[in-house]
Amino acid sequence: DTGVSQDPRHKITKRGQNVTFRCDPISEHNRLYWYRQTLGQGPEFLTYFQNEAQLEKSRLLSDRFSAERPKGSFSTLEIQRTEQGDSAMYLCASSRSRTETSPLHFGNGTRLTVT
Amino acid sequence: GENVEQHPSTLSVQEGDSAVIKCTYSDSASNYFPWYKQELGKRPQLIIDIRSNVGEKKDQRIAVTLNKTAKHFSLHITETQPEDSAVYFCAALSGGYQKVTFGTGTKLQVIP
């Protein structure tokens, strides 16, 4: 089971630094999602790709956040000028589009701590 | 956009009893409702889902019901076991872009 993989698992950074996370979806999945989860909360939608096209971005997402998915394969999420409020678990999920809705498969996440 | 509310936030049951978690959604166009289980420090994992063209679905000890008119859906776990202890999230998928919105979670504790 190749699953969704995320790298790194943990990231500690100082306030003001930039960080980049990577997500490799399940190989046949063309949809890729980024979510953020804080303690005691459900996953919060950040952005979504179908193939290489970024189709939706949360209005809650500041301009410091950017995501890419070149060639419709892996994706990266970059946070510039990190703030302490960015500390959270960043989850990636993928699914396959077909006539019926395909469930999301999550990776293990990247835990970000901003000091 | 879609808004999903989930209750209760915590739930304690004795082993062998049933547990029920309820969710409501706001977007009448939502058509797919998955439930995820998340153990401490682990990824959310799908346990059951239901589409808007059915009212109930069952998988062994887990069942989900959907009331489209009232815009609410529920998770039922029967004969609970200690390994059922986890946080459970409901979710709803809306819109042509397949955006999934999650509830705030229910922490279930099954007491042996």
CSV table of N, CA, C and O in Angstrom, one decimal, chain B residues 25 28 66-72:
chain,number,residue,atom,x,y,z
B,25,TYR,N,-25.7,19.7,8.3
B,25,TYR,CA,-25.0,20.5,7.2
B,25,TYR,C,-25.9,21.6,6.7
B,25,TYR,O,-27.1,21.5,6.8
B,28,SER,N,-27.7,22.4,0.8
B,28,SER,CA,-28.6,21.4,0.3
B,28,SER,C,-28.0,20.7,-1.0
B,28,SER,O,-28.5,19.6,-1.3
B,66,LEU,N,-29.0,9.1,6.9
B,66,LEU,CA,-29.1,10.4,6.3
B,66,LEU,C,-30.5,10.9,6.1
B,66,LEU,O,-31.3,10.1,5.6
B,67,ASN,N,-30.8,12.1,6.6
B,67,ASN,CA,-32.1,12.7,6.4
B,67,ASN,C,-31.8,14.0,5.6
B,67,ASN,O,-31.4,15.0,6.1
B,68,LYS,N,-32.1,13.9,4.3
B,68,LYS,CA,-31.8,15.0,3.4
B,68,LYS,C,-32.7,16.2,3.6
B,68,LYS,O,-32.3,17.4,3.5
B,69,THR,N,-33.9,15.9,4.0
B,69,THR,CA,-34.9,17.0,4.2
B,69,THR,C,-34.5,17.9,5.4
B,69,THR,O,-34.5,19.1,5.3
B,70,ALA,N,-34.1,17.2,6.5
B,70,ALA,CA,-33.6,17.9,7.7
B,70,ALA,C,-32.1,18.3,7.6
B,70,ALA,O,-31.7,19.0,8.5
B,71,LYS,N,-31.4,17.8,6.6
B,71,LYS,CA,-30.0,18.1,6.4
B,71,LYS,C,-29.2,17.6,7.7
B,71,LYS,O,-28.4,18.4,8.2
B,72,HIS,N,-29.5,16.4,8.1
B,72,HIS,CA,-28.6,15.9,9.1
B,72,HIS,C,-28.4,14.4,8.9
B,72,HIS,O,-29.1,13.7,8.2
